[in-house]
PDB file of C-alpha atoms and ligand atoms in Angstrom:
ATOM      1  CA  UNK A 820       0.076  -0.009   0.071  1.00  0.00           C
ATOM      2  CA  UNK A 821       0.888   3.314  -0.925  1.00  0.00           C
ATOM      3  CA  UNK A 822       0.425   6.552   0.985  1.00  0.00           C
ATOM      4  CA  UNK A 823       0.803   9.600  -2.416  1.00  0.00           C
ATOM      5  CA  UNK A 824       0.643  13.365  -0.697  1.00  0.00           C
ATOM      6  CA  UNK A 825      -0.002  16.459  -2.781  1.00  0.00           C
ATOM      7  CA  UNK A 826       2.116  19.379  -1.727  1.00  0.00           C
ATOM      8  CA  UNK A 827       0.569  23.080  -3.032  1.00  0.00           C
ATOM      9  CA  UNK A 828      -2.803  22.208  -3.790  1.00  0.00           C
ATOM     10  CA  UNK A 829      -4.155  25.313  -2.260  1.00  0.00           C
ATOM     11  CA  UNK A 830      -4.508  28.755  -3.213  1.00  0.00           C
ATOM     12  CA  UNK A 831      -4.282  30.192   0.314  1.00  0.00           C
ATOM     13  CA  UNK A 832      -1.874  27.781   1.835  1.00  0.00           C
ATOM     14  CA  UNK A 833       0.351  28.131  -0.749  1.00  0.00           C
ATOM     15  CA  UNK A 834       0.420  31.801   0.046  1.00  0.00           C
ATOM     16  CA  UNK A 835       0.809  31.134   4.191  1.00  0.00           C
ATOM     17  CA  UNK A 836       4.070  29.331   3.216  1.00  0.00           C
ATOM     18  CA  UNK A 837       5.267  32.120   1.051  1.00  0.00           C
ATOM     19  CA  UNK A 838       5.650  29.530  -2.109  1.00  0.00           C
ATOM     20  CA  UNK A 839       4.202  29.899  -5.783  1.00  0.00           C
ATOM     21  CA  UNK A 840       1.398  27.395  -8.108  1.00  0.00           C
ATOM     22  CA  UNK A 841       2.759  24.903  -9.274  1.00  0.00           C
ATOM     23  CA  UNK A 842       2.599  24.023 -12.859  1.00  0.00           C
ATOM     24  CA  UNK A 843       2.334  19.870 -12.248  1.00  0.00           C
ATOM     25  CA  UNK A 844       1.487  18.275  -8.798  1.00  0.00           C
ATOM     26  CA  UNK A 845       4.206  18.317  -6.508  1.00  0.00           C
ATOM     27  CA  UNK A 846       3.896  15.215  -4.356  1.00  0.00           C
ATOM     28  CA  UNK A 847       6.177  12.995  -2.192  1.00  0.00           C
ATOM     29  CA  UNK A 848       5.182   9.789  -0.418  1.00  0.00           C
ATOM     30  CA  UNK A 849       4.940   8.197   3.562  1.00  0.00           C
ATOM     31  CA  UNK A 850       5.588   4.647   4.192  1.00  0.00           C
ATOM     32  CA  UNK A 851       2.654   2.618   4.952  1.00  0.00           C
ATOM     33  CA  UNK A 852       4.170   2.352   8.775  1.00  0.00           C
ATOM     34  CA  UNK A 853       2.556   6.357   8.738  1.00  0.00           C
ATOM     35  CA  UNK A 854      -0.550   5.043   8.941  1.00  0.00           C
ATOM     36  CA  UNK A 855      -2.453   5.699  12.114  1.00  0.00           C
ATOM     37  CA  UNK A 856      -6.417   5.036  12.286  1.00  0.00           C
ATOM     38  CA  UNK A 857      -8.725   3.646  14.504  1.00  0.00           C
ATOM     39  CA  UNK A 858      -8.589   6.132  16.808  1.00  0.00           C
ATOM     40  CA  UNK A 859      -5.094   5.398  18.084  1.00  0.00           C
ATOM     41  CA  UNK A 860      -3.736   8.399  19.591  1.00  0.00           C
ATOM     42  CA  UNK A 861      -0.512  10.078  18.480  1.00  0.00           C
ATOM     43  CA  UNK A 862       2.589  10.234  20.186  1.00  0.00           C
ATOM     44  CA  UNK A 863       4.334  13.180  19.340  1.00  0.00           C
ATOM     45  CA  UNK A 864       8.014  12.002  17.628  1.00  0.00           C
ATOM     46  CA  UNK A 865      10.934  12.968  19.908  1.00  0.00           C
ATOM     47  CA  UNK A 866      12.912  14.305  17.496  1.00  0.00           C
ATOM     48  CA  UNK A 867      11.302  17.664  16.231  1.00  0.00           C
ATOM     49  CA  UNK A 868       9.938  20.735  18.363  1.00  0.00           C
ATOM     50  CA  UNK A 869       7.785  21.931  15.878  1.00  0.00           C
ATOM     51  CA  UNK A 870       5.215  18.912  14.267  1.00  0.00           C
ATOM     52  CA  UNK A 871       2.267  20.551  12.684  1.00  0.00           C
ATOM     53  CA  UNK A 872      -0.422  19.832  11.271  1.00  0.00           C
ATOM     54  CA  UNK A 873      -2.452  19.586   7.359  1.00  0.00           C
ATOM     55  CA  UNK A 874      -5.517  18.557   7.013  1.00  0.00           C
ATOM     56  CA  UNK A 875      -6.037  16.914   3.625  1.00  0.00           C
ATOM     57  CA  UNK A 876      -9.105  14.760   2.234  1.00  0.00           C
ATOM     58  CA  UNK A 877      -7.967  11.150   1.622  1.00  0.00           C
ATOM     59  CA  UNK A 878      -9.239   9.052  -1.183  1.00  0.00           C
ATOM     60  CA  UNK A 879      -9.128   5.297  -1.269  1.00  0.00           C
ATOM     61  CA  UNK A 880      -7.594   3.803  -4.761  1.00  0.00           C
ATOM     62  CA  UNK A 881     -10.345   0.593  -5.638  1.00  0.00           C
ATOM     63  CA  UNK A 882      -9.248  -0.339  -8.610  1.00  0.00           C
ATOM     64  CA  UNK A 883      -5.840  -1.072 -10.316  1.00  0.00           C
ATOM     65  CA  UNK A 884      -4.579   1.533 -13.216  1.00  0.00           C
ATOM     66  CA  UNK A 885      -1.794   2.917 -14.784  1.00  0.00           C
ATOM     67  CA  UNK A 886      -1.691   5.527 -16.797  1.00  0.00           C
ATOM     68  CA  UNK A 887      -5.602   6.973 -16.155  1.00  0.00           C
ATOM     69  CA  UNK A 888      -7.081   9.255 -18.042  1.00  0.00           C
ATOM     70  CA  UNK A 889      -8.337  11.579 -16.139  1.00  0.00           C
ATOM     71  CA  UNK A 890     -12.026  11.561 -17.843  1.00  0.00           C
ATOM     72  CA  UNK A 891     -11.861   7.916 -16.639  1.00  0.00           C
ATOM     73  CA  UNK A 892     -10.358   8.673 -12.794  1.00  0.00           C
ATOM     74  CA  UNK A 893     -13.495   8.475 -10.761  1.00  0.00           C
ATOM     75  CA  UNK A 894     -13.628   4.904 -11.572  1.00  0.00           C
ATOM     76  CA  UNK A 895     -10.704   4.264  -9.708  1.00  0.00           C
ATOM     77  CA  UNK A 896     -11.280   5.349  -5.852  1.00  0.00           C
ATOM     78  CA  UNK A 897     -14.403   4.735  -4.183  1.00  0.00           C
ATOM     79  CA  UNK A 898     -13.888   6.590  -0.980  1.00  0.00           C
ATOM     80  CA  UNK A 899     -12.713   9.534   1.178  1.00  0.00           C
ATOM     81  CA  UNK A 900     -12.014  10.833   4.392  1.00  0.00           C
ATOM     82  CA  UNK A 901     -10.028  13.714   6.048  1.00  0.00           C
ATOM     83  CA  UNK A 902      -6.224  12.725   7.218  1.00  0.00           C
ATOM     84  CA  UNK A 903      -3.787  14.727   8.766  1.00  0.00           C
ATOM     85  CA  UNK A 904      -0.539  15.357   6.912  1.00  0.00           C
ATOM     86  CA  UNK A 905       1.662  15.213  10.152  1.00  0.00           C
ATOM     87  CA  UNK A 906       4.904  17.715   9.195  1.00  0.00           C
ATOM     88  CA  UNK A 907       7.803  17.818  11.163  1.00  0.00           C
ATOM     89  CA  UNK A 908       8.231  21.885  10.313  1.00  0.00           C
ATOM     90  CA  UNK A 909      11.491  22.445  11.567  1.00  0.00           C
ATOM     91  CA  UNK A 910      12.836  19.266  10.448  1.00  0.00           C
ATOM     92  CA  UNK A 911      11.228  19.878   6.753  1.00  0.00           C
ATOM     93  CA  UNK A 912      12.436  23.673   6.506  1.00  0.00           C
ATOM     94  CA  UNK A 913      16.234  22.488   7.314  1.00  0.00           C
ATOM     95  CA  UNK A 914      15.462  19.493   4.421  1.00  0.00           C
ATOM     96  CA  UNK A 915      14.208  22.437   2.203  1.00  0.00           C
ATOM     97  CA  UNK A 916      17.709  24.954   2.387  1.00  0.00           C
ATOM     98  CA  UNK A 917      20.051  21.651   1.953  1.00  0.00           C
ATOM     99  CA  UNK A 918      17.382  20.635  -0.690  1.00  0.00           C
ATOM    100  CA  UNK A 919      17.212  17.001   0.628  1.00  0.00           C
ATOM    101  CA  UNK A 920      14.118  14.661   0.995  1.00  0.00           C
ATOM    102  CA  UNK A 921      11.201  15.393   2.897  1.00  0.00           C
ATOM    103  CA  UNK A 922      10.627  11.741   4.139  1.00  0.00           C
ATOM    104  CA  UNK A 923      12.040  11.859   7.495  1.00  0.00           C
ATOM    105  CA  UNK A 924       9.987  15.243   7.915  1.00  0.00           C
ATOM    106  CA  UNK A 925       6.895  13.088   6.849  1.00  0.00           C
ATOM    107  CA  UNK A 926       6.989   9.917   6.547  1.00  0.00           C
ATOM    108  CA  UNK A 927       8.122   9.031  10.361  1.00  0.00           C
ATOM    109  CA  UNK A 928       5.734   6.884  12.898  1.00  0.00           C
ATOM    110  CA  UNK A 929       2.441   8.352  13.358  1.00  0.00           C
ATOM    111  CA  UNK A 930       2.464  10.796  10.297  1.00  0.00           C
ATOM    112  CA  UNK A 931      -0.776   9.197   8.323  1.00  0.00           C
ATOM    113  CA  UNK A 932      -3.442   9.986  10.640  1.00  0.00           C
ATOM    114  CA  UNK A 933      -6.756   9.132   8.652  1.00  0.00           C
ATOM    115  CA  UNK A 934     -10.603   8.979   9.441  1.00  0.00           C
ATOM    116  CA  UNK A 935     -13.329   6.739   8.661  1.00  0.00           C
ATOM    117  CA  UNK A 936     -13.762   6.492   4.931  1.00  0.00           C
ATOM    118  CA  UNK A 937     -17.177   7.586   3.469  1.00  0.00           C
ATOM    119  CA  UNK A 938     -18.048   6.044   0.286  1.00  0.00           C
ATOM    120  CA  UNK A 939     -17.853   8.896  -2.689  1.00  0.00           C
ATOM    121  CA  UNK A 940     -21.536   7.598  -3.545  1.00  0.00           C
ATOM    122  CA  UNK A 941     -22.963   8.850  -0.815  1.00  0.00           C
ATOM    123  CA  UNK A 942     -21.570  12.298  -0.913  1.00  0.00           C
ATOM    124  CA  UNK A 943     -23.032  14.859  -3.459  1.00  0.00           C
ATOM    125  CA  UNK A 944     -19.671  15.902  -5.222  1.00  0.00           C
ATOM    126  CA  UNK A 945     -21.594  18.920  -6.894  1.00  0.00           C
ATOM    127  CA  UNK A 946     -20.383  21.972  -5.568  1.00  0.00           C
ATOM    128  CA  UNK A 947     -17.018  20.345  -4.202  1.00  0.00           C
ATOM    129  CA  UNK A 948     -16.887  17.665  -1.145  1.00  0.00           C
ATOM    130  CA  UNK A 949     -16.350  20.730   1.631  1.00  0.00           C
ATOM    131  CA  UNK A 950     -14.464  19.460   4.668  1.00  0.00           C
ATOM    132  CA  UNK A 951     -12.795  21.011   8.452  1.00  0.00           C
ATOM    133  CA  UNK A 952     -10.632  20.575  11.275  1.00  0.00           C
ATOM    134  CA  UNK A 953     -10.738  21.156  14.728  1.00  0.00           C
ATOM    135  CA  UNK A 954      -8.209  21.469  17.334  1.00  0.00           C
ATOM    136  CA  UNK A 955      -9.311  21.217  20.992  1.00  0.00           C
ATOM    137  CA  UNK A 956     -12.803  22.432  19.316  1.00  0.00           C
ATOM    138  CA  UNK A 957     -12.201  25.191  17.649  1.00  0.00           C
ATOM    139  CA  UNK A 958     -12.338  25.593  14.125  1.00  0.00           C
ATOM    140  CA  UNK A 959      -8.559  25.179  12.416  1.00  0.00           C
ATOM    141  CA  UNK A 960      -9.076  24.787   8.770  1.00  0.00           C
ATOM    142  CA  UNK A 961     -11.783  24.432   6.505  1.00  0.00           C
ATOM    143  CA  UNK A 962     -11.586  23.636   2.317  1.00  0.00           C
ATOM    144  CA  UNK A 963     -13.779  22.022   0.062  1.00  0.00           C
ATOM    145  CA  UNK A 964     -12.119  19.948  -3.135  1.00  0.00           C
ATOM    146  CA  UNK A 965     -13.484  22.485  -4.897  1.00  0.00           C
ATOM    147  CA  UNK A 966     -10.547  24.764  -4.723  1.00  0.00           C
ATOM    148  CA  UNK A 967      -8.064  22.172  -5.499  1.00  0.00           C
ATOM    149  CA  UNK A 968      -5.345  23.662  -7.940  1.00  0.00           C
ATOM    150  CA  UNK A 969      -5.447  19.931  -9.351  1.00  0.00           C
ATOM    151  CA  UNK A 970      -8.662  17.758  -9.007  1.00  0.00           C
ATOM    152  CA  UNK A 971      -8.609  14.232  -7.560  1.00  0.00           C
ATOM    153  CA  UNK A 972      -9.150  13.125 -11.530  1.00  0.00           C
ATOM    154  CA  UNK A 973      -6.274  15.292 -12.698  1.00  0.00           C
ATOM    155  CA  UNK A 974      -4.167  13.664  -9.759  1.00  0.00           C
ATOM    156  CA  UNK A 975      -5.109  10.453 -10.621  1.00  0.00           C
ATOM    157  CA  UNK A 976      -4.555  10.837 -14.511  1.00  0.00           C
ATOM    158  CA  UNK A 977      -1.091  12.830 -13.409  1.00  0.00           C
ATOM    159  CA  UNK A 978       0.241  10.110 -10.671  1.00  0.00           C
ATOM    160  CA  UNK A 979      -0.595   7.031 -12.606  1.00  0.00           C
ATOM    161  CA  UNK A 980       1.712   8.042 -15.050  1.00  0.00           C
ATOM    162  CA  UNK A 981       4.885   7.214 -12.860  1.00  0.00           C
ATOM    163  CA  UNK A 982       2.953   4.684 -10.439  1.00  0.00           C
ATOM    164  CA  UNK A 983       0.518   1.377 -11.385  1.00  0.00           C
ATOM    165  CA  UNK A 984      -2.331   2.387  -8.621  1.00  0.00           C
ATOM    166  CA  UNK A 985      -3.280  -0.347  -6.486  1.00  0.00           C
ATOM    167  CA  UNK A 986      -6.083  -1.228  -4.117  1.00  0.00           C
ATOM    168  CA  UNK A 987      -6.098   0.418  -0.925  1.00  0.00           C
ATOM    169  CA  UNK A 988      -3.300   3.033  -2.028  1.00  0.00           C
ATOM    170  CA  UNK A 989      -4.126   6.941  -0.613  1.00  0.00           C
ATOM    171  CA  UNK A 990      -3.863   9.725  -2.159  1.00  0.00           C
ATOM    172  CA  UNK A 991      -3.913  13.177   0.170  1.00  0.00           C
ATOM    173  CA  UNK A 992      -4.595  15.747  -1.761  1.00  0.00           C
ATOM    174  CA  UNK A 993      -3.256  18.832  -0.474  1.00  0.00           C
ATOM    175  CA  UNK A 994      -3.914  21.152   2.835  1.00  0.00           C
ATOM    176  CA  UNK A 995      -5.993  24.037   3.048  1.00  0.00           C
ATOM    177  CA  UNK A 996      -4.438  27.170   4.550  1.00  0.00           C
ATOM    178  CA  UNK A 997      -4.516  27.521   8.540  1.00  0.00           C
ATOM    179  CA  UNK A 998      -1.424  25.044   9.514  1.00  0.00           C
ATOM    180  CA  UNK A 999      -0.268  24.808  12.953  1.00  0.00           C
ATOM    181  CA  UNK A1000       0.997  23.430  15.756  1.00  0.00           C
ATOM    182  CA  UNK A1001      -0.077  20.190  16.925  1.00  0.00           C
ATOM    183  CA  UNK A1002       0.697  20.049  21.336  1.00  0.00           C
ATOM    184  CA  UNK A1003       0.723  17.022  23.887  1.00  0.00           C
ATOM    185  CA  UNK A1004      -3.071  17.058  24.777  1.00  0.00           C
ATOM    186  CA  UNK A1005      -4.338  18.320  21.938  1.00  0.00           C
ATOM    187  CA  UNK A1006      -7.864  16.815  20.232  1.00  0.00           C
ATOM    188  CA  UNK A1007      -8.927  17.260  16.468  1.00  0.00           C
ATOM    189  CA  UNK A1008     -11.405  16.292  15.063  1.00  0.00           C
ATOM    190  CA  UNK A1009     -12.528  16.120  11.342  1.00  0.00           C
ATOM    191  CA  UNK A1010     -15.524  16.949   9.542  1.00  0.00           C
ATOM    192  CA  UNK A1011     -16.273  15.973   5.870  1.00  0.00           C
ATOM    193  CA  UNK A1012     -19.967  17.822   5.956  1.00  0.00           C
ATOM    194  CA  UNK A1013     -21.217  17.551   8.977  1.00  0.00           C
ATOM    195  CA  UNK A1014     -20.344  13.902   9.952  1.00  0.00           C
ATOM    196  CA  UNK A1015     -17.101  13.420  12.381  1.00  0.00           C
ATOM    197  CA  UNK A1016     -14.872  10.855  10.569  1.00  0.00           C
ATOM    198  CA  UNK A1017     -11.729  11.828  12.278  1.00  0.00           C
ATOM    199  CA  UNK A1018     -11.017  11.657  16.024  1.00  0.00           C
ATOM    200  CA  UNK A1019      -7.596  11.999  17.609  1.00  0.00           C
ATOM    201  CA  UNK A1020      -5.694  12.723  20.597  1.00  0.00           C
ATOM    202  CA  UNK A1021      -2.058  13.878  20.805  1.00  0.00           C
ATOM    203  CA  UNK A1022       0.161  11.884  23.004  1.00  0.00           C
TER     204      UNK A1022
HETATM  205 MN1  LIG X2076       0.298  18.105   3.084  1.00  0.00          MN
END
């Protein structure tokens, strides 16, 4: 199982990070050992002083495919949830400054908590899939699939040029603005529409 993560896919987030919009999707991978599900707590890593949340829509691949045309991409995913692209920001910045890979900051154990998947057939996608993240009961991030620079169909088409997509693979589709710190004892909840899908305690 692969976890493919797209970066810089929302305009407001690109502005808050001080970047510029990419001409092609930017992506990286997380190891399957970073996956955290089933309401288990996230234990903060000891090697970072600045762990941040990035709430993202996560799509689940349901069919094997390679070089998938965008117009057929909808056949290759069947469910969506909210996940957090947990990022050791201090380490990521250091790696970026040195031109080094990001995995150490993005792919460690517990760096990919996900919520319960909702079948896409249960969602009305007209106008986009809206989601939000609350931290200790306060909304910190809001987004919609309609605001993505590269939508999921175009991401699947692009990514499947390089990787055979397999059943169970997951695509984190980028975070909207509002990223911020995760601290011990924080409680995060993620919603798609008004359905709570993610419940995460930080330890
Ligand atoms: Mn991200």
